[in-house]
Amino acid sequence: MARRSDPDLARLRDSIEQIWEIAQRLGLRPFPTHFELVPAAIMYEFGSYGMPGRFSHWTHGKLYQTQKTMYDYGLSKIYELVINTNPCWAFLLESNTVLQNEFVVAHVLGHSDFFANNAYYQRTSRRMIDTVTLNAERLRRYEYQFGMERVEQLLDAVISIEEHVDPFAETERRERPATPARRQSAYDDLWEPVMSEDQQQSTRLPARDGVPTPCRDLLLFLARESPILEDWERDVVEIVRGEMLYFYPQMQTKIINEGWASYWHVQIMRELDLSSTDHLEFAALHSSVLQPHPGRLNPYYLGFTILNDVERRFNALDGSGRERLFQLRETECDVSLVRNYLTEELVSDLDLFYAERRSDALVITEKQWEAVRDRLVEQISDFGIPTIHALDADYNGNRELLLRHEWNGRDLDLSYAEKTLEGVEQLWGRKVWLETRENEGNPLLLSYSRGDGHARRQAAA
Amino acid sequence: METFSLSHDDWSLHRKGIVDQARHKQKVKEAIRRNLADIVSEQSIITSDGKRLVRVPIRTLEQYKFRYDPNDKRGVGQGDGNTKVGDILERYGKSNGNGSGQQAGDQPGVDFYEAEITFDELAALVFEDLSLPNLEERRVRELPAETVRFTDIRRSGPFSNLDKRRTIRENLRRNALQGRRGFGRMEMDDLRFKTWERDIRRESNAVVFAMMDVSGSMGAFEKYVSRAFYYWMVRFLRTRYDSVEIVFIAHHTEAKQVSEEEFFTKGESGGTKASSAYQLALDLVEQTYRPDDWNIYPFHFSDGDNWPSDNEVCVRLATELLRCSNLFGYGEIRQTRSTHQSSLMQALRRLESPKFVTVSIGDKADVHPALTRFFGANAGKEAQRGAA
């Protein structure tokens, strides 16, 4: 039931056409883009699931409730949601004014162009909405087959470690020399490297041929190495992993992607013939998106500022500013953007600092620009998530699982870690261990199994 | 040519977010059910007026993951243009971010998920499997809450209530007085009508004696626990049964019947003679609540520090009380979980009857188990077991 008679819709269509042409003229090469006007409830649903069609889980419902409530009370607003697919899907809020949606469309085309051209996205599936829909279908089938409760409990455990994926884990796997296949014929190259018979016999006990350790991709490790998971359960782990890998580049390029989209909404809106009222509304919107958060860091603002600075400097050098930017959008991620283009001048202009806890206060401890830059690089390279490696699938010679937290000066939330270990133990089926450090680096070994419960053992430093 | 499209469709049937939200709410409810023991004895709930929303802490619904210690805030930020090394951005309280009621010590930043629930929803969960045990059907008069009883005869009234037999008799009598035999020649004077009264008797007739030790030996904890128990018991009885009578008896060396408000608020002091409460209950049974008409449920909470010489009297009176009761519950609150039993408990243990149920409470969280033990499905049916 399309409401095509809506005059606002007609006006918006005209504006999008105009914006689309400007974007093309300025050099953007976005995917074909489908814009869909949706009510707030739908926007918040897609926002809390990450994209339309994803599988059901109560954690999504919890996030949806929180976000929707924030919106209902006027505390936050999602203006748009762009999905990295080809064609690209963009959801606009139907309650937005036409000008707000014009602004959002200009911003969206920046994202769509970034998805289409940035190197980090080249291996993501461009038909992800179909994929997640099929995944959801499969999970629903598992629910019928094995019971909702079992699927939910499995998902609870998997989702608690879903952030621990690594897009390069499989690359490393492929690069290892393939084990010589026993099959000998002229057509061997038609087959995947096959497992020898002895290997096939030991599939329940993968040891030497397993996932190489240390492995940062806990989901991969558990899906392939867990001694107890059934095939469908491995599939569930792989489903979650596949979806997280799809979102991974978006975590890697938050600053540059938002900076790029913000840069373009400014460029495009400047080309539009805005009335002075509209111009004022646009200026208000722009600053609400880009305003710095005191004491924190707004990725939109940081990315926008760095990109503008790059353009200015290269324009001053040889007039190649815009050209440089198009190069950056193809090759850079947040880490490389910050490391290569956050200059001394910018650190000082933006008044960036590094702060740490000193006894009972958060105190600024570093203003020196290289130190601040390096701290920032460190901070965005792990997305604020502690790095955990799977080290040993046969710990104590007893098929127990040893994990190691790569301690970088920041302690884990130990009570959370223990609860999370319960989920890992559920997936592993035997005792799990976690090496970490606390209080300035004193080694600590956590362990959990259903039989023995939790234990914390301090080791000498 | 790569291009765009735009559409505006009807999404009103799309409900996935709402469905998963409902599952989350359901999980909240389940979590509350699992944590009932803790929630039931929450001070804030006992003291709530029973109408508004109550906030209940839930530990099991957090989404756990490997994360950095949230108290260890650090990172790059942006200042107002004039920051320098040594500037303080934020001060933390001494509590390390731990609010009251949270685990202290080596468990920093345990987040409590607080669910909001109406008091009625919570009460429904608490009362889910509770009922008055051994309620005897044969003694329950199957009278609806409001019935009509015809009690008088009048000369006027609606014809639907015409008392035909009496009308005929009046007619025969008048005819006889006038020297005629037989029925006939009806007159308005002959008519008799039945009139009725509303019967205010209620459907069930059970009386609960809520007896509480208010002597000096009952400390703050003991009083709190017994009041918490009675708070829920009273609410449970009022929710489930239209008209269970509750008699509040407070005792030290003497027992007296008190109002509900006094029962829940007043403290006393002095020694303890539990027999005084039992005697008062027996007197009331004698005078008002005859066992033929009433299901009788005495409950008694005490710390068990009874006058030693009184114990024998207690056993005798309790035996008597037990004979006319459907269930007799005795709860003893001893914060120090010693294996040593109080004199009163030891004495009462000799009452070997499935209708006599005892509970020992050593912790706030035992209040809910006590409720289930007294009012749960198996209460008063199992053989007497050692208390918790």
GROMACS .gro file of C-alpha atoms in nm, chain A residues 40-396:
model
  357
   40ALA     CA    1   1.009   0.525   1.381
   41ALA     CA    2   0.923   0.181   1.522
   42ILE     CA    3   1.066   0.014   1.212
   43MET     CA    4   1.373   0.237   1.206
   44TYR     CA    5   1.450   0.144   1.565
   45GLU     CA    6   1.389  -0.220   1.498
   46PHE     CA    7   1.633  -0.227   1.207
   47GLY     CA    8   1.873  -0.021   1.412
   48SER     CA    9   1.869  -0.263   1.702
   49TYR     CA   10   1.906  -0.570   1.479
   50GLY     CA   11   2.176  -0.404   1.266
   51MET     CA   12   1.977  -0.471   0.951
   52PRO     CA   13   1.636  -0.597   0.840
   53GLY     CA   14   1.565  -0.967   0.848
   54ARG     CA   15   1.813  -1.077   1.113
   55PHE     CA   16   1.735  -1.364   1.345
   56SER     CA   17   1.525  -1.321   1.654
   57HIS     CA   18   1.682  -1.304   1.993
   58TRP     CA   19   1.572  -1.139   2.314
   59THR     CA   20   1.887  -0.926   2.327
   60HIS     CA   21   1.769  -0.757   2.008
   61GLY     CA   22   1.433  -0.702   2.173
   62LYS     CA   23   1.600  -0.553   2.477
   63LEU     CA   24   1.799  -0.308   2.266
   64TYR     CA   25   1.490  -0.225   2.063
   65GLN     CA   26   1.297  -0.145   2.378
   66THR     CA   27   1.574   0.078   2.512
   67GLN     CA   28   1.622   0.267   2.186
   68LYS     CA   29   1.254   0.304   2.115
   69THR     CA   30   1.195   0.436   2.466
   70MET     CA   31   1.477   0.688   2.424
   71TYR     CA   32   1.314   0.803   2.102
   72ASP     CA   33   0.967   0.819   2.256
   73TYR     CA   34   1.100   1.042   2.531
   74GLY     CA   35   1.287   1.257   2.281
   75LEU     CA   36   1.630   1.162   2.409
   76SER     CA   37   1.779   1.030   2.089
   77LYS     CA   38   1.695   1.000   1.728
   78ILE     CA   39   1.823   0.781   1.448
   79TYR     CA   40   1.801   0.988   1.130
   80GLU     CA   41   1.896   0.717   0.888
   81LEU     CA   42   2.016   0.364   0.850
   82VAL     CA   43   2.226   0.255   0.552
   83ILE     CA   44   2.286  -0.108   0.467
   84ASN     CA   45   2.603  -0.215   0.289
   85THR     CA   46   2.445  -0.408   0.003
   86ASN     CA   47   2.421  -0.374  -0.372
   87PRO     CA   48   2.180  -0.213  -0.434
   88CYS     CA   49   2.233  -0.019  -0.120
   89TRP     CA   50   1.934   0.013   0.115
   90ALA     CA   51   1.874   0.334   0.304
   91PHE     CA   52   1.595   0.385   0.555
   92LEU     CA   53   1.466   0.733   0.618
   93LEU     CA   54   1.234   0.837   0.897
   94GLU     CA   55   0.890   0.920   0.757
   95SER     CA   56   0.843   1.179   1.031
   96ASN     CA   57   1.147   1.376   0.912
   97THR     CA   58   1.087   1.702   0.730
   98VAL     CA   59   1.174   1.705   0.362
   99LEU     CA   60   1.484   1.910   0.432
  100GLN     CA   61   1.596   1.668   0.702
  101ASN     CA   62   1.556   1.384   0.456
  102GLU     CA   63   1.744   1.574   0.184
  103PHE     CA   64   2.028   1.617   0.430
  104VAL     CA   65   2.011   1.249   0.520
  105VAL     CA   66   2.008   1.145   0.152
  106ALA     CA   67   2.324   1.347   0.085
  107HIS     CA   68   2.487   1.183   0.389
  108VAL     CA   69   2.370   0.837   0.281
  109LEU     CA   70   2.524   0.873  -0.064
  110GLY     CA   71   2.857   0.932   0.108
  111HIS     CA   72   2.817   0.602   0.294
  112SER     CA   73   2.696   0.418  -0.015
  113ASP     CA   74   3.001   0.543  -0.208
  114PHE     CA   75   3.227   0.439   0.079
  115PHE     CA   76   3.079   0.087   0.092
  116ALA     CA   77   3.119   0.052  -0.282
  117ASN     CA   78   3.480   0.171  -0.302
  118ASN     CA   79   3.663   0.118   0.026
  119ALA     CA   80   3.905  -0.174   0.025
  120TYR     CA   81   3.792  -0.311   0.361
  121TYR     CA   82   3.443  -0.380   0.224
  122GLN     CA   83   3.548  -0.562  -0.088
  123ARG     CA   84   3.505  -0.903   0.066
  124THR     CA   85   3.172  -0.839   0.236
  125SER     CA   86   2.862  -0.997   0.092
  126ARG     CA   87   2.658  -0.741  -0.102
  127ARG     CA   88   2.348  -0.950  -0.066
  128MET     CA   89   2.360  -0.962   0.308
  129ILE     CA   90   1.990  -0.893   0.360
  130ASP     CA   91   1.918  -1.216   0.173
  131THR     CA   92   2.185  -1.397   0.371
  132VAL     CA   93   2.060  -1.287   0.712
  133THR     CA   94   1.704  -1.365   0.610
  134LEU     CA   95   1.807  -1.718   0.513
  135ASN     CA   96   2.004  -1.746   0.836
  136ALA     CA   97   1.697  -1.641   1.033
  137GLU     CA   98   1.496  -1.899   0.844
  138ARG     CA   99   1.748  -2.170   0.930
  139LEU     CA  100   1.751  -2.073   1.296
  140ARG     CA  101   1.374  -2.086   1.300
  141ARG     CA  102   1.392  -2.436   1.155
  142TYR     CA  103   1.636  -2.538   1.428
  143GLU     CA  104   1.388  -2.401   1.679
  144TYR     CA  105   1.119  -2.631   1.542
  145GLN     CA  106   1.357  -2.921   1.534
  146PHE     CA  107   1.542  -2.885   1.863
  147GLY     CA  108   1.323  -2.653   2.067
  148MET     CA  109   1.323  -2.282   2.119
  149GLU     CA  110   1.490  -2.306   2.455
  150ARG     CA  111   1.791  -2.499   2.329
  151VAL     CA  112   1.844  -2.260   2.041
  152GLU     CA  113   1.807  -1.961   2.269
  153GLN     CA  114   2.052  -2.096   2.524
  154LEU     CA  115   2.301  -2.168   2.250
  155LEU     CA  116   2.258  -1.818   2.108
  156ASP     CA  117   2.297  -1.665   2.454
  157ALA     CA  118   2.639  -1.830   2.481
  158VAL     CA  119   2.744  -1.749   2.125
  159ILE     CA  120   2.631  -1.387   2.137
  160SER     CA  121   2.827  -1.328   2.457
  161ILE     CA  122   3.148  -1.380   2.257
  162GLU     CA  123   3.025  -1.264   1.917
  163GLU     CA  124   3.265  -0.970   1.909
  164HIS     CA  125   3.559  -1.208   1.905
  165VAL     CA  126   3.587  -1.272   1.533
  166ASP     CA  127   3.880  -1.215   1.303
  167PRO     CA  128   3.847  -1.166   0.928
  168PHE     CA  129   4.199  -1.293   0.874
  169ALA     CA  130   4.164  -1.617   1.067
  170GLU     CA  131   4.053  -1.805   0.758
  171THR     CA  132   4.319  -1.647   0.539
  172GLU     CA  133   4.587  -1.787   0.763
  173ARG     CA  134   4.416  -2.118   0.750
  174ARG     CA  135   4.417  -2.124   0.374
  175GLU     CA  136   4.780  -2.024   0.351
  176ARG     CA  137   4.903  -2.325   0.544
  177PRO     CA  138   5.042  -2.597   0.318
  178ALA     CA  139   4.764  -2.833   0.230
  179THR     CA  140   4.812  -3.180   0.364
  180PRO     CA  141   4.884  -3.417   0.076
  181ALA     CA  142   4.571  -3.601  -0.020
  182ARG     CA  143   4.576  -3.973  -0.045
  183ARG     CA  144   4.359  -3.975  -0.355
  184GLN     CA  145   4.583  -3.995  -0.660
  185SER     CA  146   4.433  -3.932  -1.001
  186ALA     CA  147   4.445  -3.687  -1.285
  187TYR     CA  148   4.139  -3.507  -1.157
  188ASP     CA  149   4.256  -3.436  -0.804
  189ASP     CA  150   4.252  -3.065  -0.864
  190LEU     CA  151   3.875  -3.080  -0.896
  191TRP     CA  152   3.842  -3.165  -0.531
  192GLU     CA  153   3.901  -2.971  -0.217
  193PRO     CA  154   4.212  -3.090  -0.041
  194VAL     CA  155   4.067  -3.404   0.109
  195MET     CA  156   4.136  -3.546   0.447
  196SER     CA  157   4.321  -3.873   0.468
  197GLU     CA  158   4.139  -4.165   0.623
  198ASP     CA  159   4.323  -4.141   0.954
  199GLN     CA  160   4.236  -3.776   0.967
  200GLN     CA  161   3.877  -3.852   0.894
  201GLN     CA  162   3.874  -4.096   1.179
  202SER     CA  163   4.000  -3.834   1.414
  203THR     CA  164   3.758  -3.559   1.315
  204ARG     CA  165   3.612  -3.564   1.663
  205LEU     CA  166   3.959  -3.500   1.797
  206PRO     CA  167   4.114  -3.241   1.569
  207ALA     CA  168   4.461  -3.177   1.692
  208ARG     CA  169   4.743  -3.102   1.452
  209ASP     CA  170   4.513  -3.026   1.163
  210GLY     CA  171   4.284  -2.800   1.363
  211VAL     CA  172   4.254  -2.424   1.361
  212PRO     CA  173   4.603  -2.284   1.420
  213THR     CA  174   4.657  -2.133   1.762
  214PRO     CA  175   4.673  -1.874   1.902
  215CYS     CA  176   4.338  -1.797   1.743
  216ARG     CA  177   4.175  -1.460   1.795
  217ASP     CA  178   3.852  -1.577   1.634
  218LEU     CA  179   3.683  -1.752   1.925
  219LEU     CA  180   3.369  -1.829   1.725
  220LEU     CA  181   3.570  -1.996   1.451
  221PHE     CA  182   3.772  -2.189   1.705
  222LEU     CA  183   3.467  -2.314   1.891
  223ALA     CA  184   3.271  -2.397   1.577
  224ARG     CA  185   3.555  -2.607   1.438
  225GLU     CA  186   3.723  -2.744   1.749
  226SER     CA  187   3.457  -2.790   2.013
  227PRO     CA  188   3.445  -3.155   2.115
  228ILE     CA  189   3.077  -3.155   2.196
  229LEU     CA  190   2.881  -2.934   1.956
  230GLU     CA  191   2.649  -3.106   1.717
  231ASP     CA  192   2.655  -3.013   1.350
  232TRP     CA  193   2.354  -2.783   1.371
  233GLU     CA  194   2.507  -2.613   1.672
  234ARG     CA  195   2.831  -2.554   1.481
  235ASP     CA  196   2.616  -2.408   1.207
  236VAL     CA  197   2.455  -2.165   1.453
  237VAL     CA  198   2.800  -2.051   1.568
  238GLU     CA  199   2.905  -2.005   1.205
  239ILE     CA  200   2.588  -1.808   1.129
  240VAL     CA  201   2.659  -1.559   1.406
  241ARG     CA  202   3.024  -1.546   1.303
  242GLY     CA  203   2.937  -1.477   0.939
  243GLU     CA  204   2.710  -1.191   1.036
  244MET     CA  205   2.969  -1.043   1.270
  245LEU     CA  206   3.236  -1.063   1.000
  246TYR     CA  207   3.002  -0.873   0.772
  247PHE     CA  208   2.976  -0.594   1.031
  248TYR     CA  209   3.349  -0.601   1.103
  249PRO     CA  210   3.458  -0.346   0.835
  250GLN     CA  211   3.198  -0.104   0.970
  251MET     CA  212   3.366  -0.127   1.309
  252GLN     CA  213   3.704  -0.071   1.144
  253THR     CA  214   3.596   0.238   0.952
  254LYS     CA  215   3.362   0.423   1.183
  255ILE     CA  216   3.563   0.747   1.188
  256ILE     CA  217   3.655   0.764   0.821
  257ASN     CA  218   3.315   0.643   0.699
  258GLU     CA  219   3.124   0.900   0.906
  259GLY     CA  220   3.381   1.166   0.822
  260TRP     CA  221   3.342   1.088   0.453
  261ALA     CA  222   2.963   1.098   0.465
  262SER     CA  223   2.969   1.424   0.662
  263TYR     CA  224   3.218   1.577   0.419
  264TRP     CA  225   2.980   1.493   0.133
  265HIS     CA  226   2.659   1.609   0.291
  266VAL     CA  227   2.825   1.949   0.327
  267GLN     CA  228   2.954   1.951  -0.032
  268ILE     CA  229   2.622   1.838  -0.178
  269MET     CA  230   2.400   2.064   0.032
  270ARG     CA  231   2.613   2.359  -0.075
  271GLU     CA  232   2.525   2.282  -0.437
  272LEU     CA  233   2.154   2.278  -0.365
  273ASP     CA  234   1.963   2.598  -0.398
  274LEU     CA  235   1.847   2.624  -0.037
  275SER     CA  236   1.617   2.897   0.091
  276SER     CA  237   1.753   3.084   0.391
  277THR     CA  238   1.515   2.901   0.629
  278ASP     CA  239   1.623   2.569   0.487
  279HIS     CA  240   1.983   2.673   0.511
  280LEU     CA  241   1.940   2.753   0.878
  281GLU     CA  242   1.775   2.416   0.942
  282PHE     CA  243   2.057   2.244   0.755
  283ALA     CA  244   2.320   2.429   0.961
  284ALA     CA  245   2.144   2.324   1.281
  285LEU     CA  246   2.131   1.960   1.168
  286HIS     CA  247   2.492   1.959   1.060
  287SER     CA  248   2.612   2.093   1.392
  288SER     CA  249   2.392   1.857   1.591
  289VAL     CA  250   2.558   1.564   1.415
  290LEU     CA  251   2.912   1.697   1.431
  291GLN     CA  252   2.922   1.873   1.765
  292PRO     CA  253   3.214   1.757   1.977
  293HIS     CA  254   3.121   1.580   2.299
  294PRO     CA  255   3.314   1.745   2.579
  295GLY     CA  256   3.563   1.505   2.737
  296ARG     CA  257   3.492   1.240   2.474
  297LEU     CA  258   3.544   1.196   2.105
  298ASN     CA  259   3.277   1.229   1.837
  299PRO     CA  260   3.384   1.003   1.546
  300TYR     CA  261   3.182   1.213   1.298
  301TYR     CA  262   3.367   1.525   1.400
  302LEU     CA  263   3.710   1.364   1.416
  303GLY     CA  264   3.674   1.205   1.071
  304PHE     CA  265   3.528   1.520   0.920
  305THR     CA  266   3.808   1.734   1.063
  306ILE     CA  267   4.088   1.504   0.947
  307LEU     CA  268   3.947   1.476   0.594
  308ASN     CA  269   3.901   1.851   0.563
  309ASP     CA  270   4.254   1.903   0.689
  310VAL     CA  271   4.395   1.657   0.433
  311GLU     CA  272   4.208   1.835   0.155
  312ARG     CA  273   4.329   2.176   0.269
  313ARG     CA  274   4.693   2.070   0.299
  314PHE     CA  275   4.710   1.897  -0.037
  315ASN     CA  276   4.524   2.181  -0.207
  316ALA     CA  277   4.788   2.416  -0.068
  317LEU     CA  278   5.062   2.182  -0.186
  318ASP     CA  279   4.957   2.107  -0.544
  319GLY     CA  280   4.582   2.147  -0.565
  320SER     CA  281   4.527   1.771  -0.536
  321GLY     CA  282   4.309   1.785  -0.223
  322ARG     CA  283   3.990   1.625  -0.355
  323GLU     CA  284   4.190   1.364  -0.546
  324ARG     CA  285   4.371   1.269  -0.223
  325LEU     CA  286   4.040   1.227  -0.045
  326PHE     CA  287   3.916   0.986  -0.308
  327GLN     CA  288   4.233   0.785  -0.259
  328LEU     CA  289   4.187   0.779   0.117
  329ARG     CA  290   3.830   0.656   0.086
  330GLU     CA  291   3.961   0.359  -0.112
  331THR     CA  292   4.255   0.256   0.098
  332GLU     CA  293   4.223   0.372   0.457
  333CYS     CA  294   4.057   0.247   0.770
  334ASP     CA  295   4.031   0.430   1.105
  335VAL     CA  296   4.363   0.308   1.235
  336SER     CA  297   4.557   0.407   0.924
  337LEU     CA  298   4.371   0.736   0.889
  338VAL     CA  299   4.456   0.839   1.242
  339ARG     CA  300   4.813   0.711   1.227
  340ASN     CA  301   4.888   0.878   0.895
  341TYR     CA  302   4.683   1.194   0.900
  342LEU     CA  303   4.629   1.308   1.258
  343THR     CA  304   4.890   1.585   1.264
  344GLU     CA  305   5.045   1.777   1.552
  345GLU     CA  306   4.843   2.079   1.443
  346LEU     CA  307   4.515   1.885   1.452
  347VAL     CA  308   4.583   1.737   1.794
  348SER     CA  309   4.639   2.085   1.925
  349ASP     CA  310   4.344   2.243   1.737
  350LEU     CA  311   4.108   1.971   1.853
  351ASP     CA  312   4.260   1.990   2.203
  352LEU     CA  313   4.295   1.613   2.219
  353PHE     CA  314   4.427   1.456   2.536
  354TYR     CA  315   4.477   1.120   2.697
  355ALA     CA  316   4.323   1.070   3.039
  356GLU     CA  317   4.367   0.792   3.292
  357ARG     CA  318   4.236   0.708   3.632
  358ARG     CA  319   4.458   0.828   3.915
  359SER     CA  320   4.328   0.712   4.254
  360ASP     CA  321   3.976   0.851   4.265
  361ALA     CA  322   3.972   1.082   3.966
  362LEU     CA  323   4.000   1.077   3.589
  363VAL     CA  324   4.305   1.291   3.515
  364ILE     CA  325   4.461   1.414   3.193
  365THR     CA  326   4.803   1.252   3.180
  366GLU     CA  327   4.917   1.314   2.824
  367LYS     CA  328   4.902   1.603   2.579
  368GLN     CA  329   5.212   1.533   2.369
  369TRP     CA  330   5.070   1.485   2.020
  370GLU     CA  331   5.247   1.165   1.913
  371ALA     CA  332   5.168   0.999   2.244
  372VAL     CA  333   4.803   1.101   2.216
  373ARG     CA  334   4.786   0.980   1.857
  374ASP     CA  335   4.938   0.644   1.947
  375ARG     CA  336   4.698   0.604   2.238
  376LEU     CA  337   4.409   0.675   2.004
  377VAL     CA  338   4.537   0.420   1.753
  378GLU     CA  339   4.562   0.165   2.031
  379GLN     CA  340   4.211   0.248   2.146
  380ILE     CA  341   4.047   0.209   1.807
  381SER     CA  342   4.240  -0.098   1.700
  382ASP     CA  343   4.056  -0.321   1.945
  383PHE     CA  344   3.721  -0.132   1.925
  384GLY     CA  345   3.728  -0.117   2.304
  385ILE     CA  346   3.696  -0.494   2.324
  386PRO     CA  347   3.964  -0.695   2.507
  387THR     CA  348   4.159  -0.927   2.280
  388ILE     CA  349   4.120  -1.292   2.375
  389HIS     CA  350   4.311  -1.576   2.209
  390ALA     CA  351   4.230  -1.943   2.212
  391LEU     CA  352   4.564  -2.103   2.297
  392ASP     CA  353   4.524  -2.470   2.369
  393ALA     CA  354   4.244  -2.711   2.292
  394ASP     CA  355   4.404  -2.985   2.497
  395TYR     CA  356   4.504  -2.800   2.809
  396ASN     CA  357   4.626  -3.025   3.090
   0.00000   0.00000   0.00000
